[in-house]
Amino acid sequence: MGDSLLNRFERVGADSDLDRAIDVKRRALGADRARLLDHTAMKYDLAYALSRRFNRTRSATDLAEAINLARSAVEAAEPDHVFRAPTQNLLEAMLRVNTSRPDSL
């Protein structure tokens, strides 16, 4: 459901879809059954959604959470994990944005 909401946000641009996608992805990551799923992919998905919301709102909280999630996903992923490279790229981009913000100096 989170992916569908995020896809609709990408097409339509409704902030409510993005907010709901983040909420659904956050709950899925925290669910007990998430232990059996791919945490790297789930953390990447949530970090990506948070980075999209940061791009719209400039919320430092969203950026910090996205950076922490991406960093955690990269650290936990095996070197050949399919989401490792995209997560590293996302982390790098978010760190670059973070260091260019006046309040991060």
JSON list of C-alpha atoms in Angstrom, two decimals:
[
{"chain": "A", "resi": 1, "resn": "MET", "atom": "CA", "xyz": [0.00, 0.00, 0.00]},
{"chain": "A", "resi": 2, "resn": "GLY", "atom": "CA", "xyz": [2.86, 2.38, 0.80]},
{"chain": "A", "resi": 3, "resn": "ASP", "atom": "CA", "xyz": [4.33, 1.93, -2.67]},
{"chain": "A", "resi": 4, "resn": "SER", "atom": "CA", "xyz": [0.95, 2.58, -4.30]},
{"chain": "A", "resi": 5, "resn": "LEU", "atom": "CA", "xyz": [0.51, 5.78, -2.31]},
{"chain": "A", "resi": 6, "resn": "LEU", "atom": "CA", "xyz": [4.04, 6.90, -3.16]},
{"chain": "A", "resi": 7, "resn": "ASN", "atom": "CA", "xyz": [3.45, 6.16, -6.84]},
{"chain": "A", "resi": 8, "resn": "ARG", "atom": "CA", "xyz": [0.23, 8.18, -6.77]},
{"chain": "A", "resi": 9, "resn": "PHE", "atom": "CA", "xyz": [2.07, 11.04, -5.07]},
{"chain": "A", "resi": 10, "resn": "GLU", "atom": "CA", "xyz": [4.68, 10.92, -7.86]},
{"chain": "A", "resi": 11, "resn": "ARG", "atom": "CA", "xyz": [1.91, 11.15, -10.48]},
{"chain": "A", "resi": 12, "resn": "VAL", "atom": "CA", "xyz": [-0.51, 13.57, -8.81]},
{"chain": "A", "resi": 13, "resn": "GLY", "atom": "CA", "xyz": [1.61, 15.44, -6.28]},
{"chain": "A", "resi": 14, "resn": "ALA", "atom": "CA", "xyz": [-0.82, 15.24, -3.35]},
{"chain": "A", "resi": 15, "resn": "ASP", "atom": "CA", "xyz": [1.04, 15.73, -0.09]},
{"chain": "A", "resi": 16, "resn": "SER", "atom": "CA", "xyz": [-1.54, 13.62, 1.73]},
{"chain": "A", "resi": 17, "resn": "ASP", "atom": "CA", "xyz": [-0.54, 10.58, -0.38]},
{"chain": "A", "resi": 18, "resn": "LEU", "atom": "CA", "xyz": [3.11, 11.10, 0.54]},
{"chain": "A", "resi": 19, "resn": "ASP", "atom": "CA", "xyz": [2.29, 11.50, 4.24]},
{"chain": "A", "resi": 20, "resn": "ARG", "atom": "CA", "xyz": [0.18, 8.33, 4.21]},
{"chain": "A", "resi": 21, "resn": "ALA", "atom": "CA", "xyz": [2.88, 6.42, 2.30]},
{"chain": "A", "resi": 22, "resn": "ILE", "atom": "CA", "xyz": [5.44, 7.38, 4.95]},
{"chain": "A", "resi": 23, "resn": "ASP", "atom": "CA", "xyz": [3.08, 6.35, 7.74]},
{"chain": "A", "resi": 24, "resn": "VAL", "atom": "CA", "xyz": [2.37, 2.97, 6.11]},
{"chain": "A", "resi": 25, "resn": "LYS", "atom": "CA", "xyz": [6.06, 2.31, 5.45]},
{"chain": "A", "resi": 26, "resn": "ARG", "atom": "CA", "xyz": [6.99, 3.31, 9.01]},
{"chain": "A", "resi": 27, "resn": "ARG", "atom": "CA", "xyz": [4.39, 0.94, 10.47]},
{"chain": "A", "resi": 28, "resn": "ALA", "atom": "CA", "xyz": [5.49, -1.89, 8.17]},
{"chain": "A", "resi": 29, "resn": "LEU", "atom": "CA", "xyz": [9.11, -1.49, 9.23]},
{"chain": "A", "resi": 30, "resn": "GLY", "atom": "CA", "xyz": [8.10, -1.60, 12.90]},
{"chain": "A", "resi": 31, "resn": "ALA", "atom": "CA", "xyz": [5.78, -4.60, 12.57]},
{"chain": "A", "resi": 32, "resn": "ASP", "atom": "CA", "xyz": [6.79, -7.89, 14.17]},
{"chain": "A", "resi": 33, "resn": "ARG", "atom": "CA", "xyz": [6.56, -9.67, 10.84]},
{"chain": "A", "resi": 34, "resn": "ALA", "atom": "CA", "xyz": [9.09, -7.21, 9.41]},
{"chain": "A", "resi": 35, "resn": "ARG", "atom": "CA", "xyz": [11.79, -9.33, 11.06]},
{"chain": "A", "resi": 36, "resn": "LEU", "atom": "CA", "xyz": [11.18, -11.88, 8.32]},
{"chain": "A", "resi": 37, "resn": "LEU", "atom": "CA", "xyz": [11.29, -9.35, 5.50]},
{"chain": "A", "resi": 38, "resn": "ASP", "atom": "CA", "xyz": [14.11, -7.48, 3.84]},
{"chain": "A", "resi": 39, "resn": "HIS", "atom": "CA", "xyz": [14.95, -4.63, 6.22]},
{"chain": "A", "resi": 40, "resn": "THR", "atom": "CA", "xyz": [17.41, -3.07, 3.79]},
{"chain": "A", "resi": 41, "resn": "ALA", "atom": "CA", "xyz": [14.72, -2.64, 1.13]},
{"chain": "A", "resi": 42, "resn": "MET", "atom": "CA", "xyz": [12.17, -1.43, 3.68]},
{"chain": "A", "resi": 43, "resn": "LYS", "atom": "CA", "xyz": [14.57, 1.13, 5.13]},
{"chain": "A", "resi": 44, "resn": "TYR", "atom": "CA", "xyz": [15.51, 2.32, 1.64]},
{"chain": "A", "resi": 45, "resn": "ASP", "atom": "CA", "xyz": [11.83, 2.75, 0.73]},
{"chain": "A", "resi": 46, "resn": "LEU", "atom": "CA", "xyz": [11.08, 4.77, 3.85]},
{"chain": "A", "resi": 47, "resn": "ALA", "atom": "CA", "xyz": [14.27, 6.85, 3.50]},
{"chain": "A", "resi": 48, "resn": "TYR", "atom": "CA", "xyz": [13.37, 7.60, -0.12]},
{"chain": "A", "resi": 49, "resn": "ALA", "atom": "CA", "xyz": [9.83, 8.67, 0.82]},
{"chain": "A", "resi": 50, "resn": "LEU", "atom": "CA", "xyz": [11.18, 10.88, 3.60]},
{"chain": "A", "resi": 51, "resn": "SER", "atom": "CA", "xyz": [13.69, 12.45, 1.22]},
{"chain": "A", "resi": 52, "resn": "ARG", "atom": "CA", "xyz": [10.85, 13.23, -1.22]},
{"chain": "A", "resi": 53, "resn": "ARG", "atom": "CA", "xyz": [8.90, 14.89, 1.57]},
{"chain": "A", "resi": 54, "resn": "PHE", "atom": "CA", "xyz": [12.02, 16.83, 2.60]},
{"chain": "A", "resi": 55, "resn": "ASN", "atom": "CA", "xyz": [12.31, 18.09, -0.97]},
{"chain": "A", "resi": 56, "resn": "ARG", "atom": "CA", "xyz": [8.81, 19.56, -0.62]},
{"chain": "A", "resi": 57, "resn": "THR", "atom": "CA", "xyz": [8.80, 20.76, 2.99]},
{"chain": "A", "resi": 58, "resn": "ARG", "atom": "CA", "xyz": [12.50, 21.27, 3.82]},
{"chain": "A", "resi": 59, "resn": "SER", "atom": "CA", "xyz": [11.85, 19.58, 7.17]},
{"chain": "A", "resi": 60, "resn": "ALA", "atom": "CA", "xyz": [15.16, 18.94, 8.93]},
{"chain": "A", "resi": 61, "resn": "THR", "atom": "CA", "xyz": [13.46, 16.14, 10.89]},
{"chain": "A", "resi": 62, "resn": "ASP", "atom": "CA", "xyz": [12.58, 14.27, 7.68]},
{"chain": "A", "resi": 63, "resn": "LEU", "atom": "CA", "xyz": [16.10, 14.72, 6.35]},
{"chain": "A", "resi": 64, "resn": "ALA", "atom": "CA", "xyz": [17.70, 13.48, 9.58]},
{"chain": "A", "resi": 65, "resn": "GLU", "atom": "CA", "xyz": [15.41, 10.43, 9.74]},
{"chain": "A", "resi": 66, "resn": "ALA", "atom": "CA", "xyz": [16.07, 9.61, 6.09]},
{"chain": "A", "resi": 67, "resn": "ILE", "atom": "CA", "xyz": [19.84, 9.86, 6.61]},
{"chain": "A", "resi": 68, "resn": "ASN", "atom": "CA", "xyz": [19.69, 7.63, 9.69]},
{"chain": "A", "resi": 69, "resn": "LEU", "atom": "CA", "xyz": [17.57, 5.03, 7.92]},
{"chain": "A", "resi": 70, "resn": "ALA", "atom": "CA", "xyz": [19.76, 4.99, 4.82]},
{"chain": "A", "resi": 71, "resn": "ARG", "atom": "CA", "xyz": [22.94, 4.78, 6.90]},
{"chain": "A", "resi": 72, "resn": "SER", "atom": "CA", "xyz": [21.49, 1.88, 8.90]},
{"chain": "A", "resi": 73, "resn": "ALA", "atom": "CA", "xyz": [20.42, 0.09, 5.72]},
{"chain": "A", "resi": 74, "resn": "VAL", "atom": "CA", "xyz": [23.85, 0.46, 4.11]},
{"chain": "A", "resi": 75, "resn": "GLU", "atom": "CA", "xyz": [25.62, -0.79, 7.23]},
{"chain": "A", "resi": 76, "resn": "ALA", "atom": "CA", "xyz": [23.36, -3.84, 7.48]},
{"chain": "A", "resi": 77, "resn": "ALA", "atom": "CA", "xyz": [23.35, -4.80, 3.79]},
{"chain": "A", "resi": 78, "resn": "GLU", "atom": "CA", "xyz": [25.60, -7.42, 2.34]},
{"chain": "A", "resi": 79, "resn": "PRO", "atom": "CA", "xyz": [28.01, -6.05, -0.30]},
{"chain": "A", "resi": 80, "resn": "ASP", "atom": "CA", "xyz": [26.04, -7.67, -3.14]},
{"chain": "A", "resi": 81, "resn": "HIS", "atom": "CA", "xyz": [22.57, -6.75, -1.85]},
{"chain": "A", "resi": 82, "resn": "VAL", "atom": "CA", "xyz": [20.41, -5.34, -4.65]},
{"chain": "A", "resi": 83, "resn": "PHE", "atom": "CA", "xyz": [19.45, -2.27, -2.58]},
{"chain": "A", "resi": 84, "resn": "ARG", "atom": "CA", "xyz": [22.96, -1.48, -1.27]},
{"chain": "A", "resi": 85, "resn": "ALA", "atom": "CA", "xyz": [24.08, 0.70, -4.19]},
{"chain": "A", "resi": 86, "resn": "PRO", "atom": "CA", "xyz": [20.81, 2.66, -4.52]},
{"chain": "A", "resi": 87, "resn": "THR", "atom": "CA", "xyz": [20.79, 3.21, -0.76]},
{"chain": "A", "resi": 88, "resn": "GLN", "atom": "CA", "xyz": [24.39, 4.40, -0.81]},
{"chain": "A", "resi": 89, "resn": "ASN", "atom": "CA", "xyz": [23.49, 6.82, -3.60]},
{"chain": "A", "resi": 90, "resn": "LEU", "atom": "CA", "xyz": [20.48, 8.11, -1.68]},
{"chain": "A", "resi": 91, "resn": "LEU", "atom": "CA", "xyz": [22.56, 8.49, 1.48]},
{"chain": "A", "resi": 92, "resn": "GLU", "atom": "CA", "xyz": [25.26, 10.39, -0.39]},
{"chain": "A", "resi": 93, "resn": "ALA", "atom": "CA", "xyz": [22.72, 12.77, -1.93]},
{"chain": "A", "resi": 94, "resn": "MET", "atom": "CA", "xyz": [21.05, 13.43, 1.40]},
{"chain": "A", "resi": 95, "resn": "LEU", "atom": "CA", "xyz": [24.37, 14.00, 3.16]},
{"chain": "A", "resi": 96, "resn": "ARG", "atom": "CA", "xyz": [25.33, 16.44, 0.43]},
{"chain": "A", "resi": 97, "resn": "VAL", "atom": "CA", "xyz": [22.08, 18.35, 0.93]},
{"chain": "A", "resi": 98, "resn": "ASN", "atom": "CA", "xyz": [22.54, 18.26, 4.70]},
{"chain": "A", "resi": 99, "resn": "THR", "atom": "CA", "xyz": [26.05, 19.71, 4.60]},
{"chain": "A", "resi": 100, "resn": "SER", "atom": "CA", "xyz": [24.93, 22.49, 2.27]},
{"chain": "A", "resi": 101, "resn": "ARG", "atom": "CA", "xyz": [22.21, 23.65, 4.67]},
{"chain": "A", "resi": 102, "resn": "PRO", "atom": "CA", "xyz": [23.17, 26.79, 6.62]},
{"chain": "A", "resi": 103, "resn": "ASP", "atom": "CA", "xyz": [21.96, 25.29, 9.92]},
{"chain": "A", "resi": 104, "resn": "SER", "atom": "CA", "xyz": [24.20, 22.21, 9.53]},
{"chain": "A", "resi": 105, "resn": "LEU", "atom": "CA", "xyz": [27.46, 24.15, 9.74]}
]
